[in-house]
JSON list of C-alpha atoms in Angstrom, two decimals:
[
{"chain": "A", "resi": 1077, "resn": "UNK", "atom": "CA", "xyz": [3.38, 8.53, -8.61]},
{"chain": "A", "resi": 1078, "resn": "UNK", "atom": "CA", "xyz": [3.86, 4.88, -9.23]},
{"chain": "A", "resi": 1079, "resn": "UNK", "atom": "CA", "xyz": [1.11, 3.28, -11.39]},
{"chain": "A", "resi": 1080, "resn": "UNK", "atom": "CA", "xyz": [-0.54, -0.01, -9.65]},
{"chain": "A", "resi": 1081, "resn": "UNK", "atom": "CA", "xyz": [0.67, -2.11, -12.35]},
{"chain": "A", "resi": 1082, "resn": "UNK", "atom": "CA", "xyz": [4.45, -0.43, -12.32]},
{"chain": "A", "resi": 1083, "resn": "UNK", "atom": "CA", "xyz": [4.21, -1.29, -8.62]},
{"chain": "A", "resi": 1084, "resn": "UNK", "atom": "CA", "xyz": [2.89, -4.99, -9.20]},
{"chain": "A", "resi": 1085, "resn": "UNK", "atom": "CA", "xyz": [5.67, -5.40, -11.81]},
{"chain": "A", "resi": 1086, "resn": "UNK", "atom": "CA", "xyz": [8.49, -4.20, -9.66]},
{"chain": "A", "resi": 1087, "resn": "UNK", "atom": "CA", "xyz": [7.62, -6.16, -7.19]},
{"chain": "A", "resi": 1088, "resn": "UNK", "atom": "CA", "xyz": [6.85, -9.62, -9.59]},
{"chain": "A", "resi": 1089, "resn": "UNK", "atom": "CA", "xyz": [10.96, -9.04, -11.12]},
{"chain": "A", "resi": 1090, "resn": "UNK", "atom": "CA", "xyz": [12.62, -10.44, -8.03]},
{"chain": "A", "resi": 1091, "resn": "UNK", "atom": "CA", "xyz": [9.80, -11.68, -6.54]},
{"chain": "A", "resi": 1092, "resn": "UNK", "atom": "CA", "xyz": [7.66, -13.69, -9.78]},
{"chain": "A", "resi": 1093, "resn": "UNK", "atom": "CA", "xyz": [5.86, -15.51, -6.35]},
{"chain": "A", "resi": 1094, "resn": "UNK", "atom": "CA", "xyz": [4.51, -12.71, -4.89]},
{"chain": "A", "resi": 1095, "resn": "UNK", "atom": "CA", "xyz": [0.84, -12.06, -4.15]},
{"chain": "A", "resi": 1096, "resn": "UNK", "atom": "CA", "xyz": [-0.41, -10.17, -7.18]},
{"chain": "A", "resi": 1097, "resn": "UNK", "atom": "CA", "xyz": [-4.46, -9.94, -5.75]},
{"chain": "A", "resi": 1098, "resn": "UNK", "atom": "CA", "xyz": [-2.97, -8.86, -2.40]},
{"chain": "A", "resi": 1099, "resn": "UNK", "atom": "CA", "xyz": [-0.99, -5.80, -3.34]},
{"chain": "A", "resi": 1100, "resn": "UNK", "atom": "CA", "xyz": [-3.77, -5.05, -6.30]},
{"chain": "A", "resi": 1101, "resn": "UNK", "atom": "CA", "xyz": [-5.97, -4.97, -3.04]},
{"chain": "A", "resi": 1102, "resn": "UNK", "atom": "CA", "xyz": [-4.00, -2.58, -1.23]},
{"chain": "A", "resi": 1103, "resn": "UNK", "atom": "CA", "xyz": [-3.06, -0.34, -4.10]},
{"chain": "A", "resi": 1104, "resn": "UNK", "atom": "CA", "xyz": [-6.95, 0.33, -4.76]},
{"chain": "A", "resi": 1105, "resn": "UNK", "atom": "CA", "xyz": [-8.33, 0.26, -1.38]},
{"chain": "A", "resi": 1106, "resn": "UNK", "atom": "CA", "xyz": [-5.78, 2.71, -0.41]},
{"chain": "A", "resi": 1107, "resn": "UNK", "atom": "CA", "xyz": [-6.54, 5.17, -3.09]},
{"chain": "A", "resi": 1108, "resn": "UNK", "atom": "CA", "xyz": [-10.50, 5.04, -2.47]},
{"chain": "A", "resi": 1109, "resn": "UNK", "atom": "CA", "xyz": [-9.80, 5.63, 1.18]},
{"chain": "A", "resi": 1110, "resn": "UNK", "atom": "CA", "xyz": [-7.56, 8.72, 0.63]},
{"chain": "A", "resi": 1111, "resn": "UNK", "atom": "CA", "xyz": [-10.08, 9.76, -2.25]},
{"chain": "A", "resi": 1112, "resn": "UNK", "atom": "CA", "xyz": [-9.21, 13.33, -2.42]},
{"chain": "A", "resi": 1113, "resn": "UNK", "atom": "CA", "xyz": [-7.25, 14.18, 0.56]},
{"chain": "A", "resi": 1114, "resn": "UNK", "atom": "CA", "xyz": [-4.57, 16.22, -0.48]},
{"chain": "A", "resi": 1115, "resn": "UNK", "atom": "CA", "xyz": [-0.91, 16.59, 0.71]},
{"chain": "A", "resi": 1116, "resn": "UNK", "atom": "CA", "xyz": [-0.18, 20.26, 2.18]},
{"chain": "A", "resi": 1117, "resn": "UNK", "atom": "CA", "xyz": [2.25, 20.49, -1.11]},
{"chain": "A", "resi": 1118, "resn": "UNK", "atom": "CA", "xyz": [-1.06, 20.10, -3.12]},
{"chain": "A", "resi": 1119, "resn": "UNK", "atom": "CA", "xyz": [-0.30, 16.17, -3.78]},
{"chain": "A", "resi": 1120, "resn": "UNK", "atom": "CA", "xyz": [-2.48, 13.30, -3.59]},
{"chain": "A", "resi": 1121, "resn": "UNK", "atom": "CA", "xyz": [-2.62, 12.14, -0.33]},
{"chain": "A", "resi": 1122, "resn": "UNK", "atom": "CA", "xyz": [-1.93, 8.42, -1.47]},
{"chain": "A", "resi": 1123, "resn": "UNK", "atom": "CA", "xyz": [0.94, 9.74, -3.62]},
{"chain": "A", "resi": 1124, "resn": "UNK", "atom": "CA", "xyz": [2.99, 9.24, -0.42]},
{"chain": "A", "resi": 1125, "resn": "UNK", "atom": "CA", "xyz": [1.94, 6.05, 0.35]},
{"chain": "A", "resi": 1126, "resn": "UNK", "atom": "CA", "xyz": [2.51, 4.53, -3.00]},
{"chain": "A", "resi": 1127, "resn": "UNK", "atom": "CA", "xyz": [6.36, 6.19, -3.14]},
{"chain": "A", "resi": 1128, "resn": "UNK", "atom": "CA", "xyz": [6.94, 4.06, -0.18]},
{"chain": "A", "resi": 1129, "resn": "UNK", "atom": "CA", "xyz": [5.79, 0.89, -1.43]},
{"chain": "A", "resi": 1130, "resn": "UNK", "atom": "CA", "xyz": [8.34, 2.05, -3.99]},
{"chain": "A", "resi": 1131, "resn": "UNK", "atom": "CA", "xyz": [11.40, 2.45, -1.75]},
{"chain": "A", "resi": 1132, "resn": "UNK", "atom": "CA", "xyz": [10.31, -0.85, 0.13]},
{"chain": "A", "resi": 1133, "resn": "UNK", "atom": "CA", "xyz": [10.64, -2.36, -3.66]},
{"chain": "A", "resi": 1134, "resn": "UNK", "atom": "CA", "xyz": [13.70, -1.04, -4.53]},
{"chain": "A", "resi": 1135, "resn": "UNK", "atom": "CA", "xyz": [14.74, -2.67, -1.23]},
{"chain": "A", "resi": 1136, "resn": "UNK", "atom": "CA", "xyz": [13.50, -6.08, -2.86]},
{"chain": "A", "resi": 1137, "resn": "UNK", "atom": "CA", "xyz": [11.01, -6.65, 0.44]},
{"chain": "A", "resi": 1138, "resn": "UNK", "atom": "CA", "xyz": [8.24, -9.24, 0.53]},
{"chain": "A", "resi": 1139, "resn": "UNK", "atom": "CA", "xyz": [4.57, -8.35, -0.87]},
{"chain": "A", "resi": 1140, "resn": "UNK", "atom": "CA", "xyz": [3.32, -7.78, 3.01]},
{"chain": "A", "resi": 1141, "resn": "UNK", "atom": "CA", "xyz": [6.24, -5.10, 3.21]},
{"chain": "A", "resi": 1142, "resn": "UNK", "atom": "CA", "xyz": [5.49, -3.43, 0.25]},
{"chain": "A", "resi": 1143, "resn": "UNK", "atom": "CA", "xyz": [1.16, -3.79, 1.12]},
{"chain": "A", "resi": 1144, "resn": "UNK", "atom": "CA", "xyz": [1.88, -2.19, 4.54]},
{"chain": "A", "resi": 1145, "resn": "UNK", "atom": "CA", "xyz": [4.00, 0.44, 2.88]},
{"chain": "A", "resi": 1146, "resn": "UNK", "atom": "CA", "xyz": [0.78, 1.04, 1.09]},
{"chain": "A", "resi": 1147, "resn": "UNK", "atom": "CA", "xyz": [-1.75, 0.91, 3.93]},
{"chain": "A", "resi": 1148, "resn": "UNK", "atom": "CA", "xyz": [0.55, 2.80, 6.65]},
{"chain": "A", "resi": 1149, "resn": "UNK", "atom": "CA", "xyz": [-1.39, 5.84, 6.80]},
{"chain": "A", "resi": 1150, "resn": "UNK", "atom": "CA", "xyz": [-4.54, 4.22, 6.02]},
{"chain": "A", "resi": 1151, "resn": "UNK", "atom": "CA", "xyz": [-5.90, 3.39, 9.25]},
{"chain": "A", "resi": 1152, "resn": "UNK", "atom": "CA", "xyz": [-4.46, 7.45, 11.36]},
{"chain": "A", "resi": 1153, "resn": "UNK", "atom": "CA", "xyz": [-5.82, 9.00, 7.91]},
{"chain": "A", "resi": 1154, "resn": "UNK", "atom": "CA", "xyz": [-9.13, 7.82, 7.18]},
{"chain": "A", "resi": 1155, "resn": "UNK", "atom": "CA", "xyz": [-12.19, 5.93, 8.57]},
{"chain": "A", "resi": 1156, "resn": "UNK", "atom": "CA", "xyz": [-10.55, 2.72, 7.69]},
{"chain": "A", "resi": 1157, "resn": "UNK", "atom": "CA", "xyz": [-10.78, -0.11, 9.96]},
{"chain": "A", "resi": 1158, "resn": "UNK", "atom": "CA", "xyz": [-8.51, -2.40, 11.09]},
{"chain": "A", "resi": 1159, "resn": "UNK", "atom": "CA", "xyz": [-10.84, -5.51, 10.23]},
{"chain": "A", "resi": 1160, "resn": "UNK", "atom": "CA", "xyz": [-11.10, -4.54, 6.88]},
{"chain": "A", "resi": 1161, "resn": "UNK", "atom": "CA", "xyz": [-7.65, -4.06, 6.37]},
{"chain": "A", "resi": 1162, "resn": "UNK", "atom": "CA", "xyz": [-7.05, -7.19, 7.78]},
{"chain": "A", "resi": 1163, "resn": "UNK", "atom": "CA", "xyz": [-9.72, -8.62, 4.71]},
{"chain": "A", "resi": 1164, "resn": "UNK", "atom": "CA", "xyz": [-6.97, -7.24, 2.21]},
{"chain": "A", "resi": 1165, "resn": "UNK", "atom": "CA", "xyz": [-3.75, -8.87, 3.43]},
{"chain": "A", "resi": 1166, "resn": "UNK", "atom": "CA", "xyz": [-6.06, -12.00, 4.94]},
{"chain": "A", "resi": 1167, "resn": "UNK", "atom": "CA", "xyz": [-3.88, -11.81, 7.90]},
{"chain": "A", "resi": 1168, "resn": "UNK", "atom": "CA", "xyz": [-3.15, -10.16, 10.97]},
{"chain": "A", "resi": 1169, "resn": "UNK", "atom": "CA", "xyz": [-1.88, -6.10, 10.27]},
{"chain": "A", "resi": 1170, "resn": "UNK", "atom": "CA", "xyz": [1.05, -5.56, 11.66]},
{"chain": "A", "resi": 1171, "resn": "UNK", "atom": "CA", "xyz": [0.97, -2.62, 14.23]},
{"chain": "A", "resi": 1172, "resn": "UNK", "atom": "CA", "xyz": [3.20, -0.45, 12.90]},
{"chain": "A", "resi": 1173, "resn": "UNK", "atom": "CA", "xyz": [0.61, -0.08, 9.90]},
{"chain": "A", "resi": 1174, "resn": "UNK", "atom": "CA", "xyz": [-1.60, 2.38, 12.19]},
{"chain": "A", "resi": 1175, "resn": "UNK", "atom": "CA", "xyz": [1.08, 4.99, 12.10]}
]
């Protein structure tokens, strides 16, 4: 599984603008909200999450890309909200995030 900072510093080599707090944010909210869950392989439930904010870097997309890579499951998997995720990214969550 990516570390945050591995993700932050993929993300910062073709992107040295992008929003470092933001996808901090999203990296650590997302793991306290999957806390334990577990994958049916045994995984950490945020393990999957976090490998595709790593695809979405490796396709050089923006920070919001790679934060709703991070939050996709959030909201279907957990008692997140949508207002709160919208506190992370300080903007409006795209839909596709719920799913």
């Amino acid at each position: 599984m990516i570390r945050q900072f591995e993700l932050v510093e993929r993300v910062q080599s073709y992107d040295p603008d992008a929003d470092e707090d933001m996808l901090n944010r999203a990296y650590v909210y997302g793991l306290k909200k999957h806390g334990t869950q577990l994958r049916a392989s045994g995984d950490p439930y945020f393990s999957h999450p976090v490998e595709v904010a790593g695809i979405l870097a490796e396709m050089k997309l923006d920070a919001s890309s790679i934060v709703t890579g991070l939050l996709h499951d959030t909201i279907e998997d957990t008692d997140a909200t949508r207002d709160e995720i919208a506190g992370i990214v300080e903007k409006k969550l795209p839909r596709f995030a719920e799913t």
